[in-house]
Structure formats: C-alpha cells, structure tokens
mmCIF file with all atom_site columns, C-alpha atoms in Angstrom:
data_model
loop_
_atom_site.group_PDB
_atom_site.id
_atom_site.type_symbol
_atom_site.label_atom_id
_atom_site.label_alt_id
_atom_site.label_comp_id
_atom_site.label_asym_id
_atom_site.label_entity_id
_atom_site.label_seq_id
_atom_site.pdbx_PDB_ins_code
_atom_site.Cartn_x
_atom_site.Cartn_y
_atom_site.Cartn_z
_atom_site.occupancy
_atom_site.B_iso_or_equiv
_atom_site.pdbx_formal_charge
_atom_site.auth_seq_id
_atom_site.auth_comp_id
_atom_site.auth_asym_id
_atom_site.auth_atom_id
_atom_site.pdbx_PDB_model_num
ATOM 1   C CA . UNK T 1 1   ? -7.615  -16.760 8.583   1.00 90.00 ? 1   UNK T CA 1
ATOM 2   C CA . UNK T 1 2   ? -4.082  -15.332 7.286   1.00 97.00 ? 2   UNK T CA 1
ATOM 3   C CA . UNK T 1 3   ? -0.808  -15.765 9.424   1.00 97.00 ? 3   UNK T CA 1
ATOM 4   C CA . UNK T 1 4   ? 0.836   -12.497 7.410   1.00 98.00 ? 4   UNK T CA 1
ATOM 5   C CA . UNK T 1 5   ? -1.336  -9.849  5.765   1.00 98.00 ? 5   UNK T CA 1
ATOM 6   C CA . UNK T 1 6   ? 0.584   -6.588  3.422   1.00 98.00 ? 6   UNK T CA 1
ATOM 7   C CA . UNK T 1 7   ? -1.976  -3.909  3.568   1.00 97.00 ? 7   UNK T CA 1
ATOM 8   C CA . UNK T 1 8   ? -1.083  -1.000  1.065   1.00 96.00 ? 8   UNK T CA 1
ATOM 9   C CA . UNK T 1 9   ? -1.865  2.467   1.945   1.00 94.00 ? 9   UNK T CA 1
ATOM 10  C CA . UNK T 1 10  ? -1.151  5.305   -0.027  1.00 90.00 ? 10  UNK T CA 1
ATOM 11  C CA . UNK T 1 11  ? -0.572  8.543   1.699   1.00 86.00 ? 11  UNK T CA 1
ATOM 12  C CA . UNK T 1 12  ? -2.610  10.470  -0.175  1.00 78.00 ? 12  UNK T CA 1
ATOM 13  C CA . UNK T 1 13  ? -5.478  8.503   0.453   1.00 71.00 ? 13  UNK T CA 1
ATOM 14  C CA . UNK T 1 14  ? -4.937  7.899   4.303   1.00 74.00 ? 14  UNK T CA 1
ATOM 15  C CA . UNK T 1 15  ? -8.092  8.212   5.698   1.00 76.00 ? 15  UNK T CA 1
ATOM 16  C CA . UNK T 1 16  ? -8.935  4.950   4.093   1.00 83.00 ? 16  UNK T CA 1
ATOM 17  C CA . UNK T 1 17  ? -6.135  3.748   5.764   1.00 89.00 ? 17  UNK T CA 1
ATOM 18  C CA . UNK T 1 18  ? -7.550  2.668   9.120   1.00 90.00 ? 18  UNK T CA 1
ATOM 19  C CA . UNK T 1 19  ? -10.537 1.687   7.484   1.00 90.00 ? 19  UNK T CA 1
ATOM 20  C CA . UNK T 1 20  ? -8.610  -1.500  5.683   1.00 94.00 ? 20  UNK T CA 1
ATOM 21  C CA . UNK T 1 21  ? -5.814  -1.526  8.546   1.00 95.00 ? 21  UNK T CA 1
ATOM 22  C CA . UNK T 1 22  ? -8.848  -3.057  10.584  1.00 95.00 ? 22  UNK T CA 1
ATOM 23  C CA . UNK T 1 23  ? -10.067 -5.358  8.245   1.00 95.00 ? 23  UNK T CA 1
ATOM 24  C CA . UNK T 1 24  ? -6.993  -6.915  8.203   1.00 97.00 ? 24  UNK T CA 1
ATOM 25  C CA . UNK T 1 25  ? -6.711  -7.038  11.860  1.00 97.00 ? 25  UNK T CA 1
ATOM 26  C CA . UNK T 1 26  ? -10.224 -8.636  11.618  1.00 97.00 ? 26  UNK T CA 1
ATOM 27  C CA . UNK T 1 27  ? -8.726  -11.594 9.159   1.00 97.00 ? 27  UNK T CA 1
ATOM 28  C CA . UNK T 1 28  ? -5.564  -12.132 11.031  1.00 97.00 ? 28  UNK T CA 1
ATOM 29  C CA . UNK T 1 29  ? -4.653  -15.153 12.721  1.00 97.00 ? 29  UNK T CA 1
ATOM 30  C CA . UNK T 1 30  ? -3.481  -15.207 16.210  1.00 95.00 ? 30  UNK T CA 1
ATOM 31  C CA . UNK T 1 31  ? 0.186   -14.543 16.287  1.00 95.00 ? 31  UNK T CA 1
ATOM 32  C CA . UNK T 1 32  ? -0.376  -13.240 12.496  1.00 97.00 ? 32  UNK T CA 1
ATOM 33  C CA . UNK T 1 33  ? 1.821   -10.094 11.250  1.00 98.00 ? 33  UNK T CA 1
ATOM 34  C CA . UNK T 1 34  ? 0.341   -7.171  9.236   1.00 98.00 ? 34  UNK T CA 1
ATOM 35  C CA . UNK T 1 35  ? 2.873   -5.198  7.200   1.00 98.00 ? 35  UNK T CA 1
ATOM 36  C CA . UNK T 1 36  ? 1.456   -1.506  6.702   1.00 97.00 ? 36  UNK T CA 1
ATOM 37  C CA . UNK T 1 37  ? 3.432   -0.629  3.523   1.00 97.00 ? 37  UNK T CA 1
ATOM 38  C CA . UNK T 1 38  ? 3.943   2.901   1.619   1.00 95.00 ? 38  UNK T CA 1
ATOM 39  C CA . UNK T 1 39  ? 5.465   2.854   -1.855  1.00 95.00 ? 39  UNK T CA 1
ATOM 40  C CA . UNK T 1 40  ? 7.468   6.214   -3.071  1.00 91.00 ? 40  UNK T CA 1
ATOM 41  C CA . UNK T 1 41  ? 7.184   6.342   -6.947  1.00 87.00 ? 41  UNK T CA 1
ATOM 42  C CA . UNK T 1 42  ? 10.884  6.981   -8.087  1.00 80.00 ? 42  UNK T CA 1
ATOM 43  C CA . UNK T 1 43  ? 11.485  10.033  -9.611  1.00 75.00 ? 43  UNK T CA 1
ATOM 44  C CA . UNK T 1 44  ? 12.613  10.406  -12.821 1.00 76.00 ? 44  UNK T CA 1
ATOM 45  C CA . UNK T 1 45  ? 16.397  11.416  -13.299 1.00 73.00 ? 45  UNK T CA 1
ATOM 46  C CA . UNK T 1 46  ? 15.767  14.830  -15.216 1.00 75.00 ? 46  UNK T CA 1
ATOM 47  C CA . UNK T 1 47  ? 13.137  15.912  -11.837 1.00 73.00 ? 47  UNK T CA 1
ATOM 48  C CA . UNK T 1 48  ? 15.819  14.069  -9.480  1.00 69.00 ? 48  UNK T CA 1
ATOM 49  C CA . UNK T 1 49  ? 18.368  16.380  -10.546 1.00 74.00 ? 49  UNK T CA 1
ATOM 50  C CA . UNK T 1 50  ? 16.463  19.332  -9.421  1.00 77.00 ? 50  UNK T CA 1
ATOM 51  C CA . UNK T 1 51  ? 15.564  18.333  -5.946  1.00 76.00 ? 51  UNK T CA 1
ATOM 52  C CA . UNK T 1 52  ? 17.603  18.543  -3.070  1.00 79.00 ? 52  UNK T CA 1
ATOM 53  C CA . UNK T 1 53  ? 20.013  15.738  -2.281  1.00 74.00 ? 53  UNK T CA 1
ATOM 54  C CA . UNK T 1 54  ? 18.138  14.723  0.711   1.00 82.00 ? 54  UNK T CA 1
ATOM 55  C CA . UNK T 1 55  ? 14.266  15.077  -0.334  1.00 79.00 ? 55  UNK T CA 1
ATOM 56  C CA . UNK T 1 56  ? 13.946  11.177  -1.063  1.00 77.00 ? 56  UNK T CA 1
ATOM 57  C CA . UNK T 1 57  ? 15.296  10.602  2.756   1.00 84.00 ? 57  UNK T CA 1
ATOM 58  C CA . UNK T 1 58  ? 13.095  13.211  4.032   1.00 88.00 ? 58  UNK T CA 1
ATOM 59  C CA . UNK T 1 59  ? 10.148  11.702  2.257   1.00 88.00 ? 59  UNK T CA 1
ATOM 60  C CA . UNK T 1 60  ? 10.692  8.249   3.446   1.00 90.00 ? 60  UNK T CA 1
ATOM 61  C CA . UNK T 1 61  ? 11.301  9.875   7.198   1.00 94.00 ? 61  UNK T CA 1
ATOM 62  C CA . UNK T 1 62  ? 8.063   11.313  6.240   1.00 95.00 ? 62  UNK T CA 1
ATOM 63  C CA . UNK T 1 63  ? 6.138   8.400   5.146   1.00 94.00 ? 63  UNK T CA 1
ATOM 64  C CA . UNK T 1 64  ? 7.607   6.059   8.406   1.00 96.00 ? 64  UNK T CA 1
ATOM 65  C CA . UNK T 1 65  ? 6.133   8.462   10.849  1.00 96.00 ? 65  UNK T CA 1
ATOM 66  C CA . UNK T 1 66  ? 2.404   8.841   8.921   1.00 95.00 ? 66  UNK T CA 1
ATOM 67  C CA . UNK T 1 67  ? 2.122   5.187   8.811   1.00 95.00 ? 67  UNK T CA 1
ATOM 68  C CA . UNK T 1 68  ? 3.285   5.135   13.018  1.00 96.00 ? 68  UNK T CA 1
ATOM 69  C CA . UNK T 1 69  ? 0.711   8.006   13.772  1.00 95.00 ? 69  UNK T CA 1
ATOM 70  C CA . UNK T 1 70  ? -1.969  5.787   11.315  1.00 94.00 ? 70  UNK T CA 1
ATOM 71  C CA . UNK T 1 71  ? -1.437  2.567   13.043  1.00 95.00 ? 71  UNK T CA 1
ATOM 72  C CA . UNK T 1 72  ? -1.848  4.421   16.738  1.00 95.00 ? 72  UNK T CA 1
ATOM 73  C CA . UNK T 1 73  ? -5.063  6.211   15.312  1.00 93.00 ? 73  UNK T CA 1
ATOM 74  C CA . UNK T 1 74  ? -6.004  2.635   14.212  1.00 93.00 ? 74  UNK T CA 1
ATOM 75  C CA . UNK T 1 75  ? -5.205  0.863   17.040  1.00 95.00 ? 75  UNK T CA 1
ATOM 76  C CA . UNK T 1 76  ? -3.255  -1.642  15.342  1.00 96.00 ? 76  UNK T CA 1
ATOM 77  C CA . UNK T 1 77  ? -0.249  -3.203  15.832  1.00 96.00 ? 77  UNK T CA 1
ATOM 78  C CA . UNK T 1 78  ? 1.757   -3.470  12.132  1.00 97.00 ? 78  UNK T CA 1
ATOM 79  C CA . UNK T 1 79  ? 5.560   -3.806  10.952  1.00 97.00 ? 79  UNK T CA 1
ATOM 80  C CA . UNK T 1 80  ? 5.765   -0.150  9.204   1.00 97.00 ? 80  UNK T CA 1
ATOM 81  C CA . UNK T 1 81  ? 7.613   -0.618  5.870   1.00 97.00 ? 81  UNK T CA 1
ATOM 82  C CA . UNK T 1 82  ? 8.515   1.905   3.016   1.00 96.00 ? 82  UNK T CA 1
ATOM 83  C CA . UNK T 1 83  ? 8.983   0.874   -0.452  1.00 95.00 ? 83  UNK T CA 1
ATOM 84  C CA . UNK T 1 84  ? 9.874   2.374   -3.788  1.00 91.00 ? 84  UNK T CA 1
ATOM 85  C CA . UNK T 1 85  ? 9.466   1.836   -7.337  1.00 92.00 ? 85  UNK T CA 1
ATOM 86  C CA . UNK T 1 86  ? 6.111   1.207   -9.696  1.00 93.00 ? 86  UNK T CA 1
ATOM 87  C CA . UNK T 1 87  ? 3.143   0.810   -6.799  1.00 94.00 ? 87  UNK T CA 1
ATOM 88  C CA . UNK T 1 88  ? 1.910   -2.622  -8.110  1.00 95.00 ? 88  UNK T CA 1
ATOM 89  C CA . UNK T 1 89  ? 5.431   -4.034  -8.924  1.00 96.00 ? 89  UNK T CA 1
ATOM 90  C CA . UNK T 1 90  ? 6.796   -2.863  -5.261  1.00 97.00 ? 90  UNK T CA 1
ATOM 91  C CA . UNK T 1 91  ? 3.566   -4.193  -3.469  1.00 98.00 ? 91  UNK T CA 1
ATOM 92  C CA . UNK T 1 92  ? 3.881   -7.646  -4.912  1.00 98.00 ? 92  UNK T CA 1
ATOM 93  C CA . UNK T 1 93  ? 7.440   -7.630  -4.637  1.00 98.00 ? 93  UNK T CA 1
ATOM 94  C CA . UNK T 1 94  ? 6.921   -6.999  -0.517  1.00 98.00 ? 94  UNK T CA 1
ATOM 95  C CA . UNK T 1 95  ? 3.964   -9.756  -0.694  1.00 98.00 ? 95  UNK T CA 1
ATOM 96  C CA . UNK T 1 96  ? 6.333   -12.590 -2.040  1.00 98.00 ? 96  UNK T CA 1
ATOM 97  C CA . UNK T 1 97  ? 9.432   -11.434 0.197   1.00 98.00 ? 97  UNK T CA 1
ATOM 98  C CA . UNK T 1 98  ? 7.392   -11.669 3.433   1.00 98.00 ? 98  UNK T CA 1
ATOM 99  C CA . UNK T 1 99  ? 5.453   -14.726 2.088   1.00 98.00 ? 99  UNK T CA 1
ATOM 100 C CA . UNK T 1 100 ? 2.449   -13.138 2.386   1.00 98.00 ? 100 UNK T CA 1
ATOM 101 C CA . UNK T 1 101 ? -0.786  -14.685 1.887   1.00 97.00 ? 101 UNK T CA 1
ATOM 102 C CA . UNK T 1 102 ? -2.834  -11.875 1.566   1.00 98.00 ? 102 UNK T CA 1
ATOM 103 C CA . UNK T 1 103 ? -2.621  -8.355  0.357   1.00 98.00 ? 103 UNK T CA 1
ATOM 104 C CA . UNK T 1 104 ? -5.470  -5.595  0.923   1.00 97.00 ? 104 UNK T CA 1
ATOM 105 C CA . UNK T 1 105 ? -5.559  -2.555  -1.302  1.00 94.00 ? 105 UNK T CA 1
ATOM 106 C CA . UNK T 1 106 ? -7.675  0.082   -1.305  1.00 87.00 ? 106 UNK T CA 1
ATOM 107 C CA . UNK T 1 107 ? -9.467  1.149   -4.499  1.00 80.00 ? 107 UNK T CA 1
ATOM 108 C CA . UNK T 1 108 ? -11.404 4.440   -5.167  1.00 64.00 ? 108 UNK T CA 1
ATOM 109 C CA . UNK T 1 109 ? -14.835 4.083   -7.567  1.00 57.00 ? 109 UNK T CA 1
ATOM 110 C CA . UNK T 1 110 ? -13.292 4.112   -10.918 1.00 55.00 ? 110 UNK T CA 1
ATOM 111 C CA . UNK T 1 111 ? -13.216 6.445   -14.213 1.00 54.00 ? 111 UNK T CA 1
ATOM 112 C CA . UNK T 1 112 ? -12.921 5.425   -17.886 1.00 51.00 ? 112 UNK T CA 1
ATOM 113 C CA . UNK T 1 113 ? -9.885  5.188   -17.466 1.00 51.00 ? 113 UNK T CA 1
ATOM 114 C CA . UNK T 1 114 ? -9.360  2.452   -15.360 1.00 50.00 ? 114 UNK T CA 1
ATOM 115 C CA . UNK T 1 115 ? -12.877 0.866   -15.084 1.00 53.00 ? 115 UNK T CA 1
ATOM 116 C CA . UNK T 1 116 ? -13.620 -1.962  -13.165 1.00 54.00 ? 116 UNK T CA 1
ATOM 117 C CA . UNK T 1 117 ? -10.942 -1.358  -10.373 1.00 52.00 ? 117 UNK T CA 1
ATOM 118 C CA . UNK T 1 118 ? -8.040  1.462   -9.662  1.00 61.00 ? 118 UNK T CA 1
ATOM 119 C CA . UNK T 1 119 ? -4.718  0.708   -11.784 1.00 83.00 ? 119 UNK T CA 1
ATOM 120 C CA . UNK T 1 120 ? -2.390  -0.238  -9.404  1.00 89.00 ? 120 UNK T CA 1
ATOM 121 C CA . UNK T 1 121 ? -5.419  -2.795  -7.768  1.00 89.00 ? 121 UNK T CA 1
ATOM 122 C CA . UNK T 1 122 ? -5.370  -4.068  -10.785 1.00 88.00 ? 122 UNK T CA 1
ATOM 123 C CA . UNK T 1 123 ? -1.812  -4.564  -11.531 1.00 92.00 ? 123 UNK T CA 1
ATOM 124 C CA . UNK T 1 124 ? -1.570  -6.363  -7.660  1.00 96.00 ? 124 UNK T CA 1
ATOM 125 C CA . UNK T 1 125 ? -4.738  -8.436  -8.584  1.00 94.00 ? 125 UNK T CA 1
ATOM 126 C CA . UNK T 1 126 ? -3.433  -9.728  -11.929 1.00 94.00 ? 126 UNK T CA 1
ATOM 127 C CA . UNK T 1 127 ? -0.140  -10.330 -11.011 1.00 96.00 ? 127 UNK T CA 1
ATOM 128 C CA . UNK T 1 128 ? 0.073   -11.405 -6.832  1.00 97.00 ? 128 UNK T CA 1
ATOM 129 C CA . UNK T 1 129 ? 0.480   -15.211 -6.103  1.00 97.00 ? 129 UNK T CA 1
ATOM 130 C CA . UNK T 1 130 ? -1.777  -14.639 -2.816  1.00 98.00 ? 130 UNK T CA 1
ATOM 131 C CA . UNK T 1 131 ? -5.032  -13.641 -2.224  1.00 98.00 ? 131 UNK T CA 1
ATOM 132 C CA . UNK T 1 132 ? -5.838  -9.814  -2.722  1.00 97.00 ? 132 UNK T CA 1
ATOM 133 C CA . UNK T 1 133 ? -8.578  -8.119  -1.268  1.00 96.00 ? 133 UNK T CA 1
ATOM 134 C CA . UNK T 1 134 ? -9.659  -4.993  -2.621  1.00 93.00 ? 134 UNK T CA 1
ATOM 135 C CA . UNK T 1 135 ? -11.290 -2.575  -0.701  1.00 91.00 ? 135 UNK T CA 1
ATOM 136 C CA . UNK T 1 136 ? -13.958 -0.489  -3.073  1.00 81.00 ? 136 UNK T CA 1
ATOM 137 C CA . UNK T 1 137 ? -13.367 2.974   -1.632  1.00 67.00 ? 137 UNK T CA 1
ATOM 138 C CA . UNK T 1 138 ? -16.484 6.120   -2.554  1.00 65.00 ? 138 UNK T CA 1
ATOM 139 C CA . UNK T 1 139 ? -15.122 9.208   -3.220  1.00 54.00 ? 139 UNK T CA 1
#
C-alpha cells in the first residue's frame, strides 16, 4: 500500500510505539521503508545555558538506542532517525525529505484543550502533503 511510511513515536509514550510500528509494517509495500522517528524539542537558550554541554548529545544517544531496543521488541525492521525542533514542523519536514507517502502518529483521547485530536496530530494532519494516519490512543 505505501513504498515509505514515517511513523512518529514519542518517547514518553513508547508503549504505543510497537502498537503503530506494526500497523505500518501491516501497510507497507514489499521492499517499502519505515522511518521510526523521535523529535527532541529544542531547548530554550536561557535553560540551554544551564545544562551541561553534552546533555543534547546524550539525549539523542539516548533516544537512537530506545527506538533500536523498540523496533527489536517490535519485530520490525525501520531506519532509526532523530530529529529536533517543534514536533509537527520536524515530522513533516522528515515526511517531505524522505518523500514519504504516509505518516502514522499516535494520538492520546483528548482534553479541552486540544479536542478532536492531540496538538502535534493535528499540526501533521493540517499541514503534511501525504496521507496521515492517526492512531487514537486510550489513556
């Protein structure tokens, strides 16, 4: 169904992880690539300043090796990649440099203040020039 999928997990969340790592799996074409993708917020200068000089390295180290130990849990084979910057902008940004043509992201059952789906779904829906699938996650 889709020759190169970007599934978006966030590491606080990743035990839905495998969950939508295998419906992607289940959509992808033969010979397809799935791109299992973590995005690191950036911190703001006045925090950055703070924090060790090599915390953001660390974290990224961090977030590779989750992602590796997700995909074996998963059993699924995925190009591990680590972005940074605003979740939405950095997912869509990874979509349209792979030419994606899909992107799954998870989204937990919404409050008031985001509604109908999570922000950052929303963002990726609104603003992704491939399909998007969201996964409706229950807390």
């Amino acid at each position: 169904m889709y020759r190169k999928i970007i599934v978006a997990i966030a590491l606080g969340g990743i035990e839905k992880g495998e969950k939508i790592l295998r419906k992607a799996a289940s959509l992808l074409d033969d010979g397809g690539e799935i791109i299992a993708l973590n995005v690191i917020e950036d911190v703001p200068s006045y925090v950055a300043i703070e924090l060790p000089a090599n915390m953001v390295e660390d974290v990224m180290k961090d977030s590779r090796e989750q992602l590796q130990a997700l995909l074996a849990a998963a059993g699924v084979a995925a190009t591990v990649e680590i972005g940074n910057g605003p979740p939405a902008k950095a997912i869509i940004s990874a979509a349209e440099s792979h030419g994606a043509d899909l992107i799954i992201v998870a989204s937990h059952v919404p409050d008031f203040s985001n509604y109908f789906i999570g922000a950052t779904a929303d963002r990726v829906v609104r603003h992704a020039k491939c399909s998007v699938l969201v996964d409706r996650q229950k807390v």
